[in-house]
PDB file of C-alpha atoms in Angstrom:
ATOM      1  CA  CYS A   1      -6.047  15.851  12.969  1.00  0.00           C
ATOM      2  CA  ILE A   2      -4.686  13.279  11.147  1.00  0.00           C
ATOM      3  CA  ASP A   3      -7.116  11.202   9.258  1.00  0.00           C
ATOM      4  CA  LYS A   4      -5.652   7.823   8.478  1.00  0.00           C
ATOM      5  CA  ILE A   5      -2.082   6.778   8.261  1.00  0.00           C
ATOM      6  CA  GLY A   6      -0.556   4.359   5.726  1.00  0.00           C
ATOM      7  CA  LEU A   7       1.859   1.543   7.003  1.00  0.00           C
ATOM      8  CA  SER A   8       4.015  -0.546   4.566  1.00  0.00           C
ATOM      9  CA  LEU A   9       3.940  -4.255   5.679  1.00  0.00           C
ATOM     10  CA  ASP A  10       5.267  -6.832   2.887  1.00  0.00           C
ATOM     11  CA  GLY A  11       5.312  -9.900   4.866  1.00  0.00           C
ATOM     12  CA  CYS A  12       3.865 -11.899   8.038  1.00  0.00           C
ATOM     13  CA  ASP A  13       7.424 -11.675   9.654  1.00  0.00           C
ATOM     14  CA  ASP A  14      10.733  -9.984   9.903  1.00  0.00           C
ATOM     15  CA  ILE A  15      12.262 -12.187   7.896  1.00  0.00           C
ATOM     16  CA  THR A  16      10.015 -11.552   4.675  1.00  0.00           C
ATOM     17  CA  HIS A  17       9.336  -8.126   5.092  1.00  0.00           C
ATOM     18  CA  ASP A  18      12.699  -7.047   6.165  1.00  0.00           C
ATOM     19  CA  SER A  19      14.143  -8.439   3.258  1.00  0.00           C
ATOM     20  CA  VAL A  20      11.730  -6.921   0.994  1.00  0.00           C
ATOM     21  CA  ARG A  21      12.308  -3.120   2.286  1.00  0.00           C
ATOM     22  CA  ASP A  22      16.123  -4.073   2.855  1.00  0.00           C
ATOM     23  CA  TYR A  23      15.949  -2.190   6.251  1.00  0.00           C
ATOM     24  CA  PRO A  24      16.670  -4.961   9.223  1.00  0.00           C
ATOM     25  CA  GLY A  25      14.282  -4.331  12.129  1.00  0.00           C
ATOM     26  CA  HIS A  26      11.582  -2.679   9.767  1.00  0.00           C
ATOM     27  CA  PHE A  27       9.237  -4.822  10.636  1.00  0.00           C
ATOM     28  CA  GLN A  28       9.093  -4.283  14.382  1.00  0.00           C
ATOM     29  CA  ILE A  29       8.767  -0.652  13.857  1.00  0.00           C
ATOM     30  CA  VAL A  30       6.202  -1.019  11.657  1.00  0.00           C
ATOM     31  CA  LEU A  31       4.327  -3.040  14.129  1.00  0.00           C
ATOM     32  CA  ALA A  32       4.906  -0.644  17.052  1.00  0.00           C
ATOM     33  CA  ALA A  33       3.658   2.002  15.020  1.00  0.00           C
ATOM     34  CA  LEU A  34       0.392   0.115  14.407  1.00  0.00           C
ATOM     35  CA  GLU A  35       0.326  -0.871  18.158  1.00  0.00           C
ATOM     36  CA  ARG A  36       0.303   2.866  18.751  1.00  0.00           C
ATOM     37  CA  CYS A  37      -2.617   3.563  16.367  1.00  0.00           C
ATOM     38  CA  GLU A  38      -4.358   1.118  18.056  1.00  0.00           C
ATOM     39  CA  GLN A  39      -3.825   2.881  21.294  1.00  0.00           C
ATOM     40  CA  LEU A  40      -4.928   6.202  19.710  1.00  0.00           C
ATOM     41  CA  SER A  41      -7.547   4.806  17.505  1.00  0.00           C
ATOM     42  CA  ILE A  42      -5.975   6.463  14.336  1.00  0.00           C
ATOM     43  CA  PRO A  43      -7.339   4.292  11.327  1.00  0.00           C
ATOM     44  CA  VAL A  44      -4.795   2.819   9.377  1.00  0.00           C
ATOM     45  CA  VAL A  45      -4.269   1.751   5.859  1.00  0.00           C
ATOM     46  CA  ILE A  46      -1.546  -1.695   5.146  1.00  0.00           C
ATOM     47  CA  ARG A  47      -0.308  -1.385   2.054  1.00  0.00           C
ATOM     48  CA  THR A  48       1.351  -4.644   0.875  1.00  0.00           C
ATOM     49  CA  THR A  49       3.389  -5.233  -2.193  1.00  0.00           C
ATOM     50  CA  VAL A  50       3.655  -8.536  -3.630  1.00  0.00           C
ATOM     51  CA  CYS A  51       6.942  -9.290  -5.308  1.00  0.00           C
ATOM     52  CA  LYS A  52       8.945 -12.612  -5.773  1.00  0.00           C
ATOM     53  CA  LEU A  53       9.799 -12.515  -2.134  1.00  0.00           C
ATOM     54  CA  ASN A  54       6.789 -12.557  -0.604  1.00  0.00           C
ATOM     55  CA  LEU A  55       4.696 -14.763  -3.481  1.00  0.00           C
ATOM     56  CA  GLY A  56       2.597 -17.331  -1.909  1.00  0.00           C
ATOM     57  CA  SER A  57       2.902 -16.415   1.464  1.00  0.00           C
ATOM     58  CA  LEU A  58       0.864 -13.244   2.006  1.00  0.00           C
ATOM     59  CA  GLY A  59      -2.472 -14.810   2.753  1.00  0.00           C
ATOM     60  CA  SER A  60      -1.040 -15.865   6.471  1.00  0.00           C
ATOM     61  CA  LEU A  61      -0.471 -11.877   7.323  1.00  0.00           C
ATOM     62  CA  GLY A  62      -3.930 -11.809   7.678  1.00  0.00           C
ATOM     63  CA  ASN A  63      -3.487 -13.638  10.819  1.00  0.00           C
ATOM     64  CA  LEU A  64      -1.774 -11.095  12.343  1.00  0.00           C
ATOM     65  CA  LEU A  65      -3.714  -8.057  10.588  1.00  0.00           C
ATOM     66  CA  ASN A  66      -6.562  -9.296  12.213  1.00  0.00           C
ATOM     67  CA  LYS A  67      -6.333  -8.466  15.576  1.00  0.00           C
ATOM     68  CA  TYR A  68      -5.941  -4.959  14.916  1.00  0.00           C
ATOM     69  CA  ARG A  69      -9.181  -3.279  15.412  1.00  0.00           C
ATOM     70  CA  SER A  70      -7.475   0.142  13.819  1.00  0.00           C
ATOM     71  CA  ILE A  71      -7.069  -1.122  10.260  1.00  0.00           C
ATOM     72  CA  VAL A  72      -9.528   0.372   7.698  1.00  0.00           C
ATOM     73  CA  LYS A  73      -8.341  -1.177   4.629  1.00  0.00           C
ATOM     74  CA  TRP A  74      -5.756  -3.697   3.451  1.00  0.00           C
ATOM     75  CA  SER A  75      -4.478  -2.323   0.007  1.00  0.00           C
ATOM     76  CA  ILE A  76      -2.593  -5.183  -2.179  1.00  0.00           C
ATOM     77  CA  ARG A  77       0.008  -3.674  -4.412  1.00  0.00           C
ATOM     78  CA  GLU A  78       1.551  -4.853  -7.578  1.00  0.00           C
ATOM     79  CA  PHE A  79       4.905  -4.284  -7.443  1.00  0.00           C
ATOM     80  CA  VAL A  80       6.189  -1.161  -9.734  1.00  0.00           C
ATOM     81  CA  PRO A  81       9.860  -0.548 -10.116  1.00  0.00           C
ATOM     82  CA  LEU A  82      10.304   2.980  -8.439  1.00  0.00           C
ATOM     83  CA  GLY A  83      13.891   4.124  -7.046  1.00  0.00           C
ATOM     84  CA  ARG A  84      15.592   1.462  -5.283  1.00  0.00           C
ATOM     85  CA  GLY A  85      13.325  -1.111  -6.835  1.00  0.00           C
ATOM     86  CA  GLN A  86      14.929  -0.255 -10.461  1.00  0.00           C
ATOM     87  CA  GLN A  87      17.780  -1.799  -9.382  1.00  0.00           C
ATOM     88  CA  ASN A  88      16.021  -4.689  -8.037  1.00  0.00           C
ATOM     89  CA  ARG A  89      13.829  -5.184 -10.761  1.00  0.00           C
ATOM     90  CA  ASN A  90      14.729  -8.767 -11.152  1.00  0.00           C
ATOM     91  CA  THR A  91      14.512  -9.986  -7.874  1.00  0.00           C
ATOM     92  CA  PHE A  92      10.977  -8.407  -7.241  1.00  0.00           C
ATOM     93  CA  SER A  93       9.047  -8.315 -10.173  1.00  0.00           C
ATOM     94  CA  VAL A  94       6.491 -10.715 -10.942  1.00  0.00           C
ATOM     95  CA  SER A  95       3.927 -10.790 -13.912  1.00  0.00           C
ATOM     96  CA  ARG A  96       0.093  -9.553 -13.704  1.00  0.00           C
ATOM     97  CA  LYS A  97      -0.962 -13.037 -13.767  1.00  0.00           C
ATOM     98  CA  GLU A  98       1.240 -14.108 -10.391  1.00  0.00           C
ATOM     99  CA  PHE A  99      -0.310 -10.474  -8.990  1.00  0.00           C
ATOM    100  CA  ILE A 100      -3.799 -11.349  -9.463  1.00  0.00           C
ATOM    101  CA  THR A 101      -3.069 -15.045  -8.376  1.00  0.00           C
ATOM    102  CA  GLU A 102      -1.647 -14.097  -5.096  1.00  0.00           C
ATOM    103  CA  VAL A 103      -4.587 -11.398  -4.606  1.00  0.00           C
ATOM    104  CA  ASN A 104      -7.341 -14.452  -5.132  1.00  0.00           C
ATOM    105  CA  ARG A 105      -4.857 -16.336  -2.582  1.00  0.00           C
ATOM    106  CA  ILE A 106      -4.839 -13.643  -0.005  1.00  0.00           C
ATOM    107  CA  ARG A 107      -8.892 -12.980  -0.551  1.00  0.00           C
ATOM    108  CA  MET A 108      -9.228 -17.073  -0.341  1.00  0.00           C
ATOM    109  CA  GLU A 109      -7.520 -17.240   2.871  1.00  0.00           C
ATOM    110  CA  ASN A 110      -9.048 -14.297   4.639  1.00  0.00           C
ATOM    111  CA  VAL A 111     -12.368 -14.562   3.810  1.00  0.00           C
ATOM    112  CA  GLU A 112     -13.870 -13.988   7.289  1.00  0.00           C
ATOM    113  CA  ARG A 113     -11.682 -10.939   7.534  1.00  0.00           C
ATOM    114  CA  VAL A 114     -13.509  -8.915   4.895  1.00  0.00           C
ATOM    115  CA  LYS A 115     -15.710  -8.365   7.768  1.00  0.00           C
ATOM    116  CA  THR A 116     -13.475  -5.993   9.497  1.00  0.00           C
ATOM    117  CA  PHE A 117     -11.774  -4.365   6.421  1.00  0.00           C
ATOM    118  CA  PRO A 118     -11.617  -4.472   2.523  1.00  0.00           C
ATOM    119  CA  ILE A 119      -8.821  -6.278   0.950  1.00  0.00           C
ATOM    120  CA  ILE A 120      -7.982  -3.786  -1.958  1.00  0.00           C
ATOM    121  CA  PRO A 121      -5.991  -5.008  -5.074  1.00  0.00           C
ATOM    122  CA  ILE A 122      -4.208  -1.961  -6.694  1.00  0.00           C
ATOM    123  CA  THR A 123      -2.362  -2.570  -9.978  1.00  0.00           C
ATOM    124  CA  ALA A 124       0.740  -0.376 -11.044  1.00  0.00           C
ATOM    125  CA  ASP A 125      -1.395   1.245 -13.967  1.00  0.00           C
ATOM    126  CA  GLU A 126      -3.751   2.457 -10.866  1.00  0.00           C
ATOM    127  CA  MET A 127      -0.825   3.874  -9.240  1.00  0.00           C
ATOM    128  CA  LYS A 128       0.382   6.536 -11.647  1.00  0.00           C
ATOM    129  CA  ASN A 129      -0.345  10.035 -10.631  1.00  0.00           C
ATOM    130  CA  CYS A 130      -3.054   9.519  -8.407  1.00  0.00           C
ATOM    131  CA  TYR A 131      -1.012  10.185  -4.688  1.00  0.00           C
ATOM    132  CA  CYS A 132       1.926  11.868  -3.843  1.00  0.00           C
ATOM    133  CA  LEU A 133       4.656  10.485  -1.556  1.00  0.00           C
ATOM    134  CA  VAL A 134       6.672  12.443   0.561  1.00  0.00           C
ATOM    135  CA  SER A 135      10.070  10.996   1.442  1.00  0.00           C
ATOM    136  CA  GLN A 136      11.744  11.594   5.088  1.00  0.00           C
ATOM    137  CA  ASN A 137      13.277  14.726   4.120  1.00  0.00           C
ATOM    138  CA  GLY A 138      10.456  16.767   3.218  1.00  0.00           C
ATOM    139  CA  SER A 139      10.356  15.976  -0.861  1.00  0.00           C
ATOM    140  CA  PHE A 140       7.589  15.245  -2.655  1.00  0.00           C
ATOM    141  CA  TYR A 141       6.950  12.770  -5.297  1.00  0.00           C
ATOM    142  CA  THR A 142       4.384  11.022  -7.651  1.00  0.00           C
ATOM    143  CA  HIS A 143       4.395   7.574  -9.596  1.00  0.00           C
ATOM    144  CA  PRO A 144       6.509   8.596 -12.404  1.00  0.00           C
ATOM    145  CA  PRO A 145       5.889   6.805 -15.917  1.00  0.00           C
ATOM    146  CA  ASN A 146       9.393   6.166 -16.007  1.00  0.00           C
ATOM    147  CA  GLY A 147      10.160   4.568 -12.677  1.00  0.00           C
ATOM    148  CA  ILE A 148      12.501   7.350 -11.774  1.00  0.00           C
ATOM    149  CA  TYR A 149      11.424   9.788  -9.185  1.00  0.00           C
ATOM    150  CA  TYR A 150      11.747  13.299 -10.015  1.00  0.00           C
ATOM    151  CA  SER A 151      11.068  15.424  -6.338  1.00  0.00           C
ATOM    152  CA  TYR A 152       8.744  18.463  -6.729  1.00  0.00           C
ATOM    153  CA  GLY A 153       9.878  20.183  -4.378  1.00  0.00           C
ATOM    154  CA  LYS A 154      10.885  20.030  -0.550  1.00  0.00           C
ATOM    155  CA  PHE A 155       8.863  21.402   2.375  1.00  0.00           C
ATOM    156  CA  PRO A 156       9.315  23.451   4.511  1.00  0.00           C
ATOM    157  CA  GLN A 157      11.295  25.006   2.678  1.00  0.00           C
ATOM    158  CA  GLU A 158       9.066  25.474  -0.053  1.00  0.00           C
ATOM    159  CA  SER A 159       5.347  26.547  -0.154  1.00  0.00           C
ATOM    160  CA  LEU A 160       2.993  23.622   0.336  1.00  0.00           C
ATOM    161  CA  ASN A 161       0.773  25.393  -2.211  1.00  0.00           C
ATOM    162  CA  ILE A 162       3.875  26.136  -4.843  1.00  0.00           C
ATOM    163  CA  ILE A 163       4.719  22.317  -4.252  1.00  0.00           C
ATOM    164  CA  LEU A 164       1.079  21.044  -4.971  1.00  0.00           C
ATOM    165  CA  SER A 165       0.882  23.112  -8.183  1.00  0.00           C
ATOM    166  CA  HIS A 166       4.022  21.447  -9.676  1.00  0.00           C
ATOM    167  CA  LEU A 167       2.862  18.007  -8.843  1.00  0.00           C
ATOM    168  CA  LYS A 168       1.046  15.840 -12.000  1.00  0.00           C
ATOM    169  CA  TYR A 169      -2.153  14.479 -10.389  1.00  0.00           C
ATOM    170  CA  ASP A 170      -4.346  12.461 -12.246  1.00  0.00           C
ATOM    171  CA  PHE A 171      -7.683  13.400 -10.633  1.00  0.00           C
ATOM    172  CA  VAL A 172      -9.718  11.153 -12.854  1.00  0.00           C
ATOM    173  CA  LEU A 173      -7.966   7.918 -12.114  1.00  0.00           C
ATOM    174  CA  ARG A 174      -7.922   8.744  -8.694  1.00  0.00           C
ATOM    175  CA  GLU A 175     -11.855   9.080  -8.647  1.00  0.00           C
ATOM    176  CA  LEU A 176     -11.940   5.905 -10.502  1.00  0.00           C
ATOM    177  CA  ARG A 177      -9.523   4.005  -8.086  1.00  0.00           C
ATOM    178  CA  ASP A 178     -11.840   5.214  -5.271  1.00  0.00           C
ATOM    179  CA  ASN A 179     -14.950   4.297  -6.767  1.00  0.00           C
ATOM    180  CA  LYS A 180     -13.567   0.668  -7.541  1.00  0.00           C
ATOM    181  CA  GLU A 181     -12.436   0.337  -3.644  1.00  0.00           C
ATOM    182  CA  ASN A 182     -16.210   1.717  -2.417  1.00  0.00           C
ATOM    183  CA  HIS A 183     -17.398  -1.110  -4.796  1.00  0.00           C
ATOM    184  CA  VAL A 184     -15.219  -4.066  -3.751  1.00  0.00           C
ATOM    185  CA  HIS A 185     -15.734  -3.304  -0.315  1.00  0.00           C
ATOM    186  CA  PHE A 186     -19.700  -3.260  -0.749  1.00  0.00           C
ATOM    187  CA  LEU A 187     -19.654  -6.671  -2.815  1.00  0.00           C
ATOM    188  CA  GLU A 188     -16.959  -7.919   0.031  1.00  0.00           C
ATOM    189  CA  LYS A 189     -19.534  -6.627   2.887  1.00  0.00           C
ATOM    190  CA  GLN A 190     -22.549  -8.153   0.898  1.00  0.00           C
ATOM    191  CA  SER A 191     -20.500 -11.671   0.440  1.00  0.00           C
ATOM    192  CA  CYS A 192     -19.927 -11.667   4.314  1.00  0.00           C
ATOM    193  CA  LYS A 193     -24.138 -11.364   4.786  1.00  0.00           C
ATOM    194  CA  ASN A 194     -24.762 -14.810   2.840  1.00  0.00           C
TER     195      ASN A 194
END
């Protein structure tokens, strides 16, 4: 049983998204996956990373997302220089002030959409060690403090229990983040009633 699926969408068009992801055609792949989730009624979390390449243009992404009823949350993330991002830090990095300004712009341009799904900002600090990433080849990672990924194991070659026992997972930070998301969603729903 699938609880929900997370999809990364970093622009409202293929030019922006594909340039952020450095993967020509990725925008269409994500939209196809979103359509499939819509057909199967699978809940979707959209994850958008704010960076220099999409700064100022993300508010219009709400127009695209609004037509999908399967979206349960729009997670707006501050850029974290991990993996390939380490090498491209100067191309992608934005200041915390720019991130907050962009989140506020997104919220202002999408006031009506919060009736359908919450718009949740997540800072770089809130991402550290509170969830794991699984690559296409089955390697497990967390957000490392130094920005360099380290694999904690590879499934199915290693037991899932052993891999999970090696992960540095911060349960307290995760609970704080979940509480924040629930609080933001409650406030957004209240503001829609008024």
